[in-house]
Short mmCIF file of C-alpha atoms and ligand atoms in Angstrom, two decimals:
data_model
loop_
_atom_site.label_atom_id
_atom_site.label_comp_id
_atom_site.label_asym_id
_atom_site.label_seq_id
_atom_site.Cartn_x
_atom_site.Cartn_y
_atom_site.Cartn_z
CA UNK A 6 25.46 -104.87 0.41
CA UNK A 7 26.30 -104.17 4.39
CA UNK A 8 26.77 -107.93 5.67
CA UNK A 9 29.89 -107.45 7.20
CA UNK A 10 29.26 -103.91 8.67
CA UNK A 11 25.72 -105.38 9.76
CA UNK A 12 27.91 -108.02 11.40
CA UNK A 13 30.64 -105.91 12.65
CA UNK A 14 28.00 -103.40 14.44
CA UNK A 15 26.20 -106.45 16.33
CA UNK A 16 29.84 -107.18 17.07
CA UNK A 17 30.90 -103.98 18.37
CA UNK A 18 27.61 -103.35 20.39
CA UNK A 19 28.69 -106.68 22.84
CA UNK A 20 31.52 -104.31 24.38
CA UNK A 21 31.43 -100.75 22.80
CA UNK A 22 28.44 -98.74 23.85
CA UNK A 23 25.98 -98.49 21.08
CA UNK A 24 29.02 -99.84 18.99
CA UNK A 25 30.47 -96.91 18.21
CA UNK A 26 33.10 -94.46 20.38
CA UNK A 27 31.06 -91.42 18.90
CA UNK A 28 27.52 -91.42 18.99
CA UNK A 29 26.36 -89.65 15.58
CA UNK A 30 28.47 -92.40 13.85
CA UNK A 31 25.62 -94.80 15.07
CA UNK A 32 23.24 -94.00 13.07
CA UNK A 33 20.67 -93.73 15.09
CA UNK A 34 18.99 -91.28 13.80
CA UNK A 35 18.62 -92.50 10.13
CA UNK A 36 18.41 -96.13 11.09
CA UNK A 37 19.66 -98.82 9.62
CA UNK A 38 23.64 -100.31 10.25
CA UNK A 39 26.44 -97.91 10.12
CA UNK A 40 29.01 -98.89 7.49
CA UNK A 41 32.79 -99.63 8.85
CA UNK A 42 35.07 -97.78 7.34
CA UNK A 43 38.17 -100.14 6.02
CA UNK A 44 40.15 -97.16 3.84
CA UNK A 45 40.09 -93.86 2.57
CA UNK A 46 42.28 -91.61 0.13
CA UNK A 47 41.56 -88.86 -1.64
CA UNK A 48 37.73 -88.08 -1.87
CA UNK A 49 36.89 -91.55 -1.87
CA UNK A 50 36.19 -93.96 1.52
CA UNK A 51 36.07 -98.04 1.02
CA UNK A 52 33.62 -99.94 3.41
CA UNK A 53 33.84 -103.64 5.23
CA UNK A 54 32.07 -104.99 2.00
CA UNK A 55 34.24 -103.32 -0.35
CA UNK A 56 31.32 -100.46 -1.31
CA UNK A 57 32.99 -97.29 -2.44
CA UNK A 58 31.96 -93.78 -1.27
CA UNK A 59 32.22 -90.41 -2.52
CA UNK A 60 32.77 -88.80 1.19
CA UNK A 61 31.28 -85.43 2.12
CA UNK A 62 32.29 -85.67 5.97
CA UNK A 63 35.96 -85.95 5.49
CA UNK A 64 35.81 -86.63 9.32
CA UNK A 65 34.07 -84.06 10.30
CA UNK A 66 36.33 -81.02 8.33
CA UNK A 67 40.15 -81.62 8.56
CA UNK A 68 40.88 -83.66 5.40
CA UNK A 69 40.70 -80.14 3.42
CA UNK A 70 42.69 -81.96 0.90
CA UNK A 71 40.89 -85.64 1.32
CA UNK A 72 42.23 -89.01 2.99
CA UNK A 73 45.39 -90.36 3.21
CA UNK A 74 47.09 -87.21 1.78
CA UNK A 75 50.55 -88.14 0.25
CA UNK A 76 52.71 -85.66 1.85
CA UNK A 77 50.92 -85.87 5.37
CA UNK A 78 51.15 -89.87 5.41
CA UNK A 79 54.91 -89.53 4.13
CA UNK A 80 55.87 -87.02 6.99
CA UNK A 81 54.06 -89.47 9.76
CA UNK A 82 56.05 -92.53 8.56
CA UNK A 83 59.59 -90.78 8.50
CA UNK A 84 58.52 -89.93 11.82
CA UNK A 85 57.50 -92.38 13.94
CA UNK A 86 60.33 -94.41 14.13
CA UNK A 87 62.09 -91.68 15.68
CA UNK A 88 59.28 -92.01 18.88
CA UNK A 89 55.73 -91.49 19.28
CA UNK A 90 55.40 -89.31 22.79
CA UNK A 91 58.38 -87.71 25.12
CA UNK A 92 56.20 -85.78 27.36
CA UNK A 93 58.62 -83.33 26.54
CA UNK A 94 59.38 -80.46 23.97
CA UNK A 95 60.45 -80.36 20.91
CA UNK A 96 61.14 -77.77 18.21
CA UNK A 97 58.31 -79.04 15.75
CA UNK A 98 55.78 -77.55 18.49
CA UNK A 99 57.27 -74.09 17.81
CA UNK A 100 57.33 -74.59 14.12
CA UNK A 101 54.05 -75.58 13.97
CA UNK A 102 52.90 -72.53 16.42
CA UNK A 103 55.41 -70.35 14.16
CA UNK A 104 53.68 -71.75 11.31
CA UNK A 105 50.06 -71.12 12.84
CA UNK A 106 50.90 -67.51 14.22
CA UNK A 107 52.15 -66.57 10.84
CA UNK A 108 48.47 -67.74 8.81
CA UNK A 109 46.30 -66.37 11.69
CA UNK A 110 47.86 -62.15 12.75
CA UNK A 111 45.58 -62.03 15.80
CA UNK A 112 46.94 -65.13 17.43
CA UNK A 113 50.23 -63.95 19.67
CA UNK A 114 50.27 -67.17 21.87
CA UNK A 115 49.47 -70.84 21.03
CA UNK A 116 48.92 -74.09 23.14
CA UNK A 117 48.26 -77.51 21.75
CA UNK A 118 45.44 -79.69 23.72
CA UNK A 119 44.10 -83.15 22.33
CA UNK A 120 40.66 -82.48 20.28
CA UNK A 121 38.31 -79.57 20.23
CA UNK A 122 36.52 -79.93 23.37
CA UNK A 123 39.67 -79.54 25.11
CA UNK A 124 40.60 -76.34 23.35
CA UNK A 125 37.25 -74.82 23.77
CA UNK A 126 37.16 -75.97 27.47
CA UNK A 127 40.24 -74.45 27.64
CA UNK A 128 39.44 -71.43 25.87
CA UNK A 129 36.46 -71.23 28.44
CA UNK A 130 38.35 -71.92 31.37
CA UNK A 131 40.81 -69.11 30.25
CA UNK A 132 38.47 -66.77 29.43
CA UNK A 133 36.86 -66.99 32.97
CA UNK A 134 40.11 -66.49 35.13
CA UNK A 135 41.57 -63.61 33.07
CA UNK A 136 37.66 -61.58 33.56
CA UNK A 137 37.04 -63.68 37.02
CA UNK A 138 33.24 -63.65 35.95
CA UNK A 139 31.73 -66.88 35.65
CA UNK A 140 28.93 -67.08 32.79
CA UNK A 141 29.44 -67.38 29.03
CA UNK A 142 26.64 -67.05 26.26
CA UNK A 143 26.90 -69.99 23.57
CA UNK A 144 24.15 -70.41 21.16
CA UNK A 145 21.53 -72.74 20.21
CA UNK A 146 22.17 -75.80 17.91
CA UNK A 147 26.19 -74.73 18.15
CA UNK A 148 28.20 -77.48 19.29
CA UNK A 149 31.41 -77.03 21.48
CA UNK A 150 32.29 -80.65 22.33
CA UNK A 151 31.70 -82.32 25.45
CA UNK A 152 33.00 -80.27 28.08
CA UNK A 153 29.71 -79.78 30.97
CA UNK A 154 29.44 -76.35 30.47
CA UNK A 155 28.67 -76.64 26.67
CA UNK A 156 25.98 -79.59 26.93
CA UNK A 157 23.35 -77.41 26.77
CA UNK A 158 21.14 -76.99 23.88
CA UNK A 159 24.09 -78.71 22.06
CA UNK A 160 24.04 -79.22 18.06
CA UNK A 161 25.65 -81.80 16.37
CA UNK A 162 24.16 -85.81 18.43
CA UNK A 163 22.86 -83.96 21.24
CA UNK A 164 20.15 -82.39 18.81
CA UNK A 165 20.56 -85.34 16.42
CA UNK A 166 19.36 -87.69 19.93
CA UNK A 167 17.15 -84.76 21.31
CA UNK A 168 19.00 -84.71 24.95
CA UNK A 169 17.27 -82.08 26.23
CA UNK A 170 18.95 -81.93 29.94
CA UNK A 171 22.37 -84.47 29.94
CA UNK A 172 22.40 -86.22 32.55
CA UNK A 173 25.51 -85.76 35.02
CA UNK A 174 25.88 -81.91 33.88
CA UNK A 175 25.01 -80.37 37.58
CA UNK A 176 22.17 -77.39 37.13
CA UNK A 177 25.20 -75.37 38.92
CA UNK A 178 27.20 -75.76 35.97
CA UNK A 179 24.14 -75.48 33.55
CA UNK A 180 23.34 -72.58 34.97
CA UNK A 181 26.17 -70.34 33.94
CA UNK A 182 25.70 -71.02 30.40
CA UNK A 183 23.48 -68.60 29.01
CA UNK A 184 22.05 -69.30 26.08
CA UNK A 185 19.81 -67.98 23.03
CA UNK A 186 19.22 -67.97 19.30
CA UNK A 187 21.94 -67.78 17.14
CA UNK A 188 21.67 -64.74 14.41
CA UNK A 189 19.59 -62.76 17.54
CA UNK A 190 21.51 -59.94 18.90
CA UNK A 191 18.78 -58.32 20.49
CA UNK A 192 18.48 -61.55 22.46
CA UNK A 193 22.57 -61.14 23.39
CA UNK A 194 22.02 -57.45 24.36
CA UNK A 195 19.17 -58.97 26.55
CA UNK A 196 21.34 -61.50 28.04
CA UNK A 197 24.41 -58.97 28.69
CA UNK A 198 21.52 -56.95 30.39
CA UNK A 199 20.14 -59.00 32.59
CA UNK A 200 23.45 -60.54 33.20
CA UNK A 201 25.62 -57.21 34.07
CA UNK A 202 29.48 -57.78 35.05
CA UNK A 203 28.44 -61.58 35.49
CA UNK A 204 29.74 -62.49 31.16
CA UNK A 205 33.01 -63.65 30.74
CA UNK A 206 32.84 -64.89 27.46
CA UNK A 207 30.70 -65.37 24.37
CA UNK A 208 31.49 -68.75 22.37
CA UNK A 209 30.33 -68.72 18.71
CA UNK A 210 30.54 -71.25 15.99
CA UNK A 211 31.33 -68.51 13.50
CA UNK A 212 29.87 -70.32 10.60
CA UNK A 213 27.86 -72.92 12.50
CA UNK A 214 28.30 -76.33 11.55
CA UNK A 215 26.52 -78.25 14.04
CA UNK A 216 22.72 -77.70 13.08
CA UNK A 217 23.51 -78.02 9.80
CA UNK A 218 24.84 -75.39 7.85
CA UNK A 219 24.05 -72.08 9.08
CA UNK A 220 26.07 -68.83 8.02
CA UNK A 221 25.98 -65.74 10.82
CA UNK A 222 23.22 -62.62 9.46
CA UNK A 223 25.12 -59.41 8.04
CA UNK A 224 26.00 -57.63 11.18
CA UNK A 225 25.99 -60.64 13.90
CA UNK A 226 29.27 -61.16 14.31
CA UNK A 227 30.08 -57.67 14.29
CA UNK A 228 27.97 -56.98 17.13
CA UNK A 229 28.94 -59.44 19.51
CA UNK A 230 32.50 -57.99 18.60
CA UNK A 231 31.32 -54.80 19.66
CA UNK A 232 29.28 -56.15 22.88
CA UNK A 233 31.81 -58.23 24.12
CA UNK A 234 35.11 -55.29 23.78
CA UNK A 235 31.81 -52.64 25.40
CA UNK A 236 31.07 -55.22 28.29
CA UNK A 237 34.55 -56.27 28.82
CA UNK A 238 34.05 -60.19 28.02
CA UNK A 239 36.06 -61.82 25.44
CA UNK A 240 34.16 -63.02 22.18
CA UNK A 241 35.72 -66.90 21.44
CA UNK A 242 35.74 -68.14 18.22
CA UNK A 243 34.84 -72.10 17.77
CA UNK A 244 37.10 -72.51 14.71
CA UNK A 245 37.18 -76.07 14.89
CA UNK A 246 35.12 -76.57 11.48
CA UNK A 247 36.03 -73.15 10.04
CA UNK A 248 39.95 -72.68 10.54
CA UNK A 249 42.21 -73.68 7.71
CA UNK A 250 39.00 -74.47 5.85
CA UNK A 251 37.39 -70.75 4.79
CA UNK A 252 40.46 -69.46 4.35
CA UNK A 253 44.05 -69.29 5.24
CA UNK A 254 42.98 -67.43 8.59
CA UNK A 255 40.21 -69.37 8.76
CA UNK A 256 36.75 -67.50 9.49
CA UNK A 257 38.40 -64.47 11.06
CA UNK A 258 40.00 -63.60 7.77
CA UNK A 259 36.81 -65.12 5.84
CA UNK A 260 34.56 -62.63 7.57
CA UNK A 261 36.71 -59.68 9.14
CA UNK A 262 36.20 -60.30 12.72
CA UNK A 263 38.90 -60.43 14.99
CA UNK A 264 38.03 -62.78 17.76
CA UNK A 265 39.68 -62.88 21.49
CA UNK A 266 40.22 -66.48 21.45
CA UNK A 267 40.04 -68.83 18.84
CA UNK A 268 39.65 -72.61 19.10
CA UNK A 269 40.62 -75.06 16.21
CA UNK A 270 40.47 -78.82 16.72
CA UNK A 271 41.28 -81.80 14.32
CA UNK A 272 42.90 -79.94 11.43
CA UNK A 273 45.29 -78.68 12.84
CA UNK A 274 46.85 -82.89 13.25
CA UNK A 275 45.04 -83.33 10.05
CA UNK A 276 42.32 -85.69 11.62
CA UNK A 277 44.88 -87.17 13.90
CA UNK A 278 43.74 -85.93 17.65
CA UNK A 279 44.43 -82.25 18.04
CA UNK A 280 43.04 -79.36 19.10
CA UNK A 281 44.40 -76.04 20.00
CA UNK A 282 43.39 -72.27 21.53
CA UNK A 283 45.45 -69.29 21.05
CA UNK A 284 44.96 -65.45 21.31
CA UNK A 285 46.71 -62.30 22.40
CA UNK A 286 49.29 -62.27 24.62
CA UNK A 287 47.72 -60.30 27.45
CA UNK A 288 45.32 -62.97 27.66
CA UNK A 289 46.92 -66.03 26.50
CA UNK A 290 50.03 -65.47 29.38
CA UNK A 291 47.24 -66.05 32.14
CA UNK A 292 47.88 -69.49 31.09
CA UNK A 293 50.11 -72.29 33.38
CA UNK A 294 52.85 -72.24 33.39
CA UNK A 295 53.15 -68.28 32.88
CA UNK A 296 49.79 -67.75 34.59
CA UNK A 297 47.69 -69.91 37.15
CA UNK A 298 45.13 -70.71 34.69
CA UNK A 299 45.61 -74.59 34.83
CA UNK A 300 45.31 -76.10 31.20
CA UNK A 301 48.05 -79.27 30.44
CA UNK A 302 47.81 -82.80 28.96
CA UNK A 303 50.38 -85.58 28.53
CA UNK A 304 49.93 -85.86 24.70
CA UNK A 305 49.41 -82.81 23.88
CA UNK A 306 52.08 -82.00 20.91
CA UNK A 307 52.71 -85.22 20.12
CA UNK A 308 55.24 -85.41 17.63
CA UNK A 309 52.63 -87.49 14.97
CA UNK A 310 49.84 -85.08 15.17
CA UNK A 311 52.06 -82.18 14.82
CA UNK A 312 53.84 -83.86 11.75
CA UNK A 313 50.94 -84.24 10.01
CA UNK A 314 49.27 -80.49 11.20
CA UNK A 315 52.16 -78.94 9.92
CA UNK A 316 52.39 -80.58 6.74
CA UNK A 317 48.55 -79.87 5.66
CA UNK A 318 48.76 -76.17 7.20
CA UNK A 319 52.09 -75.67 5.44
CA UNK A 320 50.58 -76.68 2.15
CA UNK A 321 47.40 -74.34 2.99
CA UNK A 322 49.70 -71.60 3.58
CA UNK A 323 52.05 -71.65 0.53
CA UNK A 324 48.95 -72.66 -1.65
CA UNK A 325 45.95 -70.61 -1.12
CA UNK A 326 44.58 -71.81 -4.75
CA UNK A 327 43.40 -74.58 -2.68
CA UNK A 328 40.90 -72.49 -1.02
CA UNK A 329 39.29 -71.00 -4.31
CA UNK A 330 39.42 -74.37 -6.17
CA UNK A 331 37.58 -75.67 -3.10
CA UNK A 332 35.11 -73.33 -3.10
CA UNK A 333 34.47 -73.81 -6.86
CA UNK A 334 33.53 -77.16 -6.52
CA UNK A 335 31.32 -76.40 -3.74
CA UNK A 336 29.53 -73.64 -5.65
CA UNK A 337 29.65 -75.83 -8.74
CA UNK A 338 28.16 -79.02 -6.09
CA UNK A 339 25.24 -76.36 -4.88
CA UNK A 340 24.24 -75.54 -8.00
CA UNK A 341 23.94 -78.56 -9.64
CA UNK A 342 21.52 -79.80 -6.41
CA UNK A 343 19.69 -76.84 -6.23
CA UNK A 344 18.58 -77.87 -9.99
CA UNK A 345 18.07 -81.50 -9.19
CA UNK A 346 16.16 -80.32 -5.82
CA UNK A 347 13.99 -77.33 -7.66
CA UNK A 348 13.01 -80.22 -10.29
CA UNK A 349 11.76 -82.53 -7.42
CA UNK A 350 9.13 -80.30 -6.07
CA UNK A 351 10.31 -80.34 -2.64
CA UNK A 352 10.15 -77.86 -0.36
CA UNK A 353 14.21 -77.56 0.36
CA UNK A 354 16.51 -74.69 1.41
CA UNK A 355 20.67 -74.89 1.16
CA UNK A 356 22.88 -73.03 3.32
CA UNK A 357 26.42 -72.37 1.93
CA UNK A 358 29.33 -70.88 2.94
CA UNK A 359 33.13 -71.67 1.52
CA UNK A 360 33.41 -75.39 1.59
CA UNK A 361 30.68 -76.12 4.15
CA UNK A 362 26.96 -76.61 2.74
CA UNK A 363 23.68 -78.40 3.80
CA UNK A 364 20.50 -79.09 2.74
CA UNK A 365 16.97 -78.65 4.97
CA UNK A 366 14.12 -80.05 3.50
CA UNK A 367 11.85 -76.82 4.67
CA UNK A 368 9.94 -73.87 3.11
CA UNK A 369 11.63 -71.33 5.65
CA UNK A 370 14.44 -69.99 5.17
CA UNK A 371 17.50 -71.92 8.20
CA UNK A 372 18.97 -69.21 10.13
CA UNK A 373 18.98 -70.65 13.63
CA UNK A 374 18.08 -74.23 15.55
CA UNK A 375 14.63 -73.61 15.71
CA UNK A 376 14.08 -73.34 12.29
CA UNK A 377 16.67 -76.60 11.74
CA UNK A 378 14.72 -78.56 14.36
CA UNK A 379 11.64 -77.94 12.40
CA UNK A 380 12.41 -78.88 9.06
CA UNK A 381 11.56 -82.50 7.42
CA UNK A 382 14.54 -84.29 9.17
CA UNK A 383 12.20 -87.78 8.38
CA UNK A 384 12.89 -86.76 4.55
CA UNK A 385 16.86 -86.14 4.99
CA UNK A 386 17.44 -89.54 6.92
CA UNK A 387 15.46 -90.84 3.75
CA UNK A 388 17.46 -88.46 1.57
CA UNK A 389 20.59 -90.05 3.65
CA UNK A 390 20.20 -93.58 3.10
CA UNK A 391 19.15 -93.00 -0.67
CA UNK A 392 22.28 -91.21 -1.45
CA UNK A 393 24.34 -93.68 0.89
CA UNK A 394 22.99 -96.90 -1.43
CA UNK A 395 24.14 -94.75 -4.79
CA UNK A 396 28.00 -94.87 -2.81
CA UNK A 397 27.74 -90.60 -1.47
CA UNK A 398 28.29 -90.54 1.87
CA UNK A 399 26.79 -87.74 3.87
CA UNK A 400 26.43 -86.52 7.30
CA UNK A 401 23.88 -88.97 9.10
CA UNK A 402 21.83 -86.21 10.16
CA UNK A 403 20.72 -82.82 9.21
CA UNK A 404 22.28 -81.43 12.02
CA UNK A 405 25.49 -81.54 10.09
CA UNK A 406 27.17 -79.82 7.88
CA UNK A 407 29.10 -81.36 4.86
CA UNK A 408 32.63 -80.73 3.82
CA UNK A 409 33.60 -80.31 0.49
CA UNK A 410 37.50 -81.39 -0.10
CA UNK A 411 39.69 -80.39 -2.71
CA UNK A 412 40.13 -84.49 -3.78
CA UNK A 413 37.04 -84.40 -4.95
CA UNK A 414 37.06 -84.27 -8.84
CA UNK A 415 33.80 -82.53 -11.36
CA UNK A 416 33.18 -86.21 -12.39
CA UNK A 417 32.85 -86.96 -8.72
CA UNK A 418 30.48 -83.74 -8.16
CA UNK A 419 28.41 -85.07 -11.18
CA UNK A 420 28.45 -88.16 -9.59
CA UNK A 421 26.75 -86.77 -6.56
CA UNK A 422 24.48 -84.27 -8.27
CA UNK A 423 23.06 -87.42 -10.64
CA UNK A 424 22.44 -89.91 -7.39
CA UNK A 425 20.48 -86.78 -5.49
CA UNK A 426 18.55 -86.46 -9.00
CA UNK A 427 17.35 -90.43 -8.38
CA UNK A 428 17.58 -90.12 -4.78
CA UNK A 429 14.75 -87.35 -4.66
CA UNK A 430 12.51 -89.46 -7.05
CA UNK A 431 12.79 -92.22 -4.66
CA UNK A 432 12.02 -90.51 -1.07
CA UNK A 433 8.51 -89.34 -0.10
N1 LIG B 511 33.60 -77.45 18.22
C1 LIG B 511 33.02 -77.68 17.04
C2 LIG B 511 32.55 -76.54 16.21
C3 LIG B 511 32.87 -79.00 16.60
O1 LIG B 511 32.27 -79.22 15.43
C4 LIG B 511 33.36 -80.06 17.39
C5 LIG B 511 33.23 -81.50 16.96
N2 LIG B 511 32.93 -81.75 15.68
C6 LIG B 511 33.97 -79.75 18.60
C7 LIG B 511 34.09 -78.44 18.99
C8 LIG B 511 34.52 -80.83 19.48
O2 LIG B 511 35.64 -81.39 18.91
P1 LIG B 511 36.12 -82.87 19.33
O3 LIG B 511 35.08 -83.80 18.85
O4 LIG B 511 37.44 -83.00 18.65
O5 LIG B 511 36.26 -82.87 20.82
#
């Protein structure tokens, strides 16, 4: 069934490490071969062998609208034969930032970077010279990309792989990231405390995505809104699962909370490599070349990614029936699983929010890491593979979230819900 992705992976492993460019896509975790992806369009990814999947990655959040999305692969073509990078600028980056500023009110001031590590680096960076203090409080289990100063007590592979301490990450840099539970405010206050004048910045996965599914308590958000504008550090939204995906203002609008800084990442190229930060002006002007706050990059606003951004935003923004009719499906997804899972007997829990959902095999309830890491993640990889063999492909790990996509069709939901029905008879 996976001969030529078994093939391909013993292939890529001779001069890729581990294979793969990303390491969750090894599969590590679950086991067994990760399948090469030949195509995708619409809800619907084709493998090496020819297999056919039902996808609920979608590459990690962007394709709100699935793969290979007419419009967005007819605006790339008519314009890449007119150049693929100047390393200059061009008018597209101002309608895209024109097009951005007018979804999202509390963004002022815009700058494209090249995925979401670089915009929440950024973001970071920015946030540090305009309060010249030095720490920032992220949270357990949330994931902020690569960057040093978010490798610590990372979601997404670096929980998947159980890094405790990354190597190369110097204990001066670990050290000013605070960190503690997410949905514990009394642990923030504690950290602001013992921490006074020091906190430049709290970083948040609004909706986390990166220890599976987990949706901020009633009042959380509001009160680091309230800490950070009584302590005088700015409160950064990591939008780069949430934005254009819970709404046309992504989670800011979805939940009411105006952040300082917001990050986005590959939606905004629609999966090709972008990311992005933006924010008032007052702070956003600290930025080069207006401000001495270094931040640049070569590519960034490449005249590809921002084709194909602007197309899927543009169709976000002039068709916010997109968002409901997502969110149908996913409500319509959860609660056909939550019969299929109450009928199997196992213990299970599913976190939900807009288009984002997940599924812990646990009898307590999955509000922070803690209670991800200690959930039956044996069960989910088994869960995993058993759903991956009936052609739905899921996260390959439960410190994932899955996206649902407007592609997929009720025929393709029923699909899903009937292979977790024989999936769940199968696993132990
Ligand atoms: N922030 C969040 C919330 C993410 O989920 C990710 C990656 N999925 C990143 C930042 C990093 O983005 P990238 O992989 O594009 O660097």
């Amino acid at each position: 069934m996976y001969q030529s992705s078994k093939s391909l992976f013993e292939r890529a492993q001779q001069s890729i490490p581990g294979g793969v460019n990303s390491p969750v896509r090894a599969f590590k975790s679950v086991g067994g071969t990760p399948v090469f992806i030949k195509s995708a369009k619409g809800a619907y990814m084709v493998d090496e062998d020819g297999n056919q999947y039902i996808d609920y990655i979608n590459s990690w959040g962007p394709m709100v609208l699935g793969h290979a999305y007419e419009p967005v692969v007819k605006a790339i073509q008519a314009k890449v034969a007119l150049g693929t990078s100047f390393g200059a600028p061009t008018e597209l980056e101002i309608e895209i930032a024109e097009l951005i500023k007018s979804m999202v009110p509390n963004v002022d001031l815009i700058r494209m970077v090249n995925s979401g590590t670089e915009a929440c680096m950024s973001a970071v960076r920015l946030a540090r010279g305009y309060t010249g203090r030095n720490k920032i409080i992220k949270f357990e289990g949330c994931y902020h990309g690569h960057a040093d100063c978010f490798l610590v007590k990372a979601g997404s592979g670096v929980a998947t792989f159980g890094i405790q301490h990354v190597p190369g990450v110097t204990a001066a840099v670990a050290n000013d990231t605070l960190t503690c539970a997410y949905n514990d405010l009394n642990a923030v206050k504690a950290l602001f405390a013992n921490n006074k004048e020091e906190i430049a910045a709290i970083i948040i996965e609004p909706v986390a995505g990166n220890m599976g599914c987990i949706p901020p308590a009633e009042g959380f958000l509001e009160g680091l809104r309230s800490l950070c504008t009584e302590m005088g550090s700015l409160l950064i939204f990591d939008e780069v699962m949430t934005g254009f995906r819970l709404a046309k203002g992504g989670a800011q609008e979805r939940l009411k909370i105006d952040a300082d800084l917001v990050c986005y990442g590959k939606v905004i190229g629609a999966g090709m490599p972008v990311g992005a930060f933006g924010g008032r002006k007052e702070i956003m002007e600290h930025i080069a070349p207006l401000g001495n706050v270094y931040q640049a990059g070569t590519l960034s606003g490449n005249p590809l990614a921002m084709i194909a951004g602007y197309t899927l935003l543009h169709e976000l923004k002039t068709n916010t029936d997109r968002f409901s009719s997502i969110e149908k499906k996913a409500d319509y997804l959860k609660d056909g699983l939550i019969k299929v899972l109450d009928a199997s007997g196992f213990p299970y829990r599913i976190n939900h929010l807009g288009s984002m959902l997940s599924i812990h095999f646990s009898e307590n309830d999955i509000t922070d890491f803690e209670a991800a890491a200690s959930a039956n993640n044996a069960r989910f990889n088994q869960f995993f593979h058993a759903m991956l063999k009936r052609g739905i492909y899921l996260p390959p790990s439960a410190f994932e979230t899955w996206f649902i996509s407007d592609a997929l069709s009720y025929e393709d939901l029923d699909k899903t819900i009937e292979a977790a029905k024989e999936a769940l008879a199968e696993i132990e």
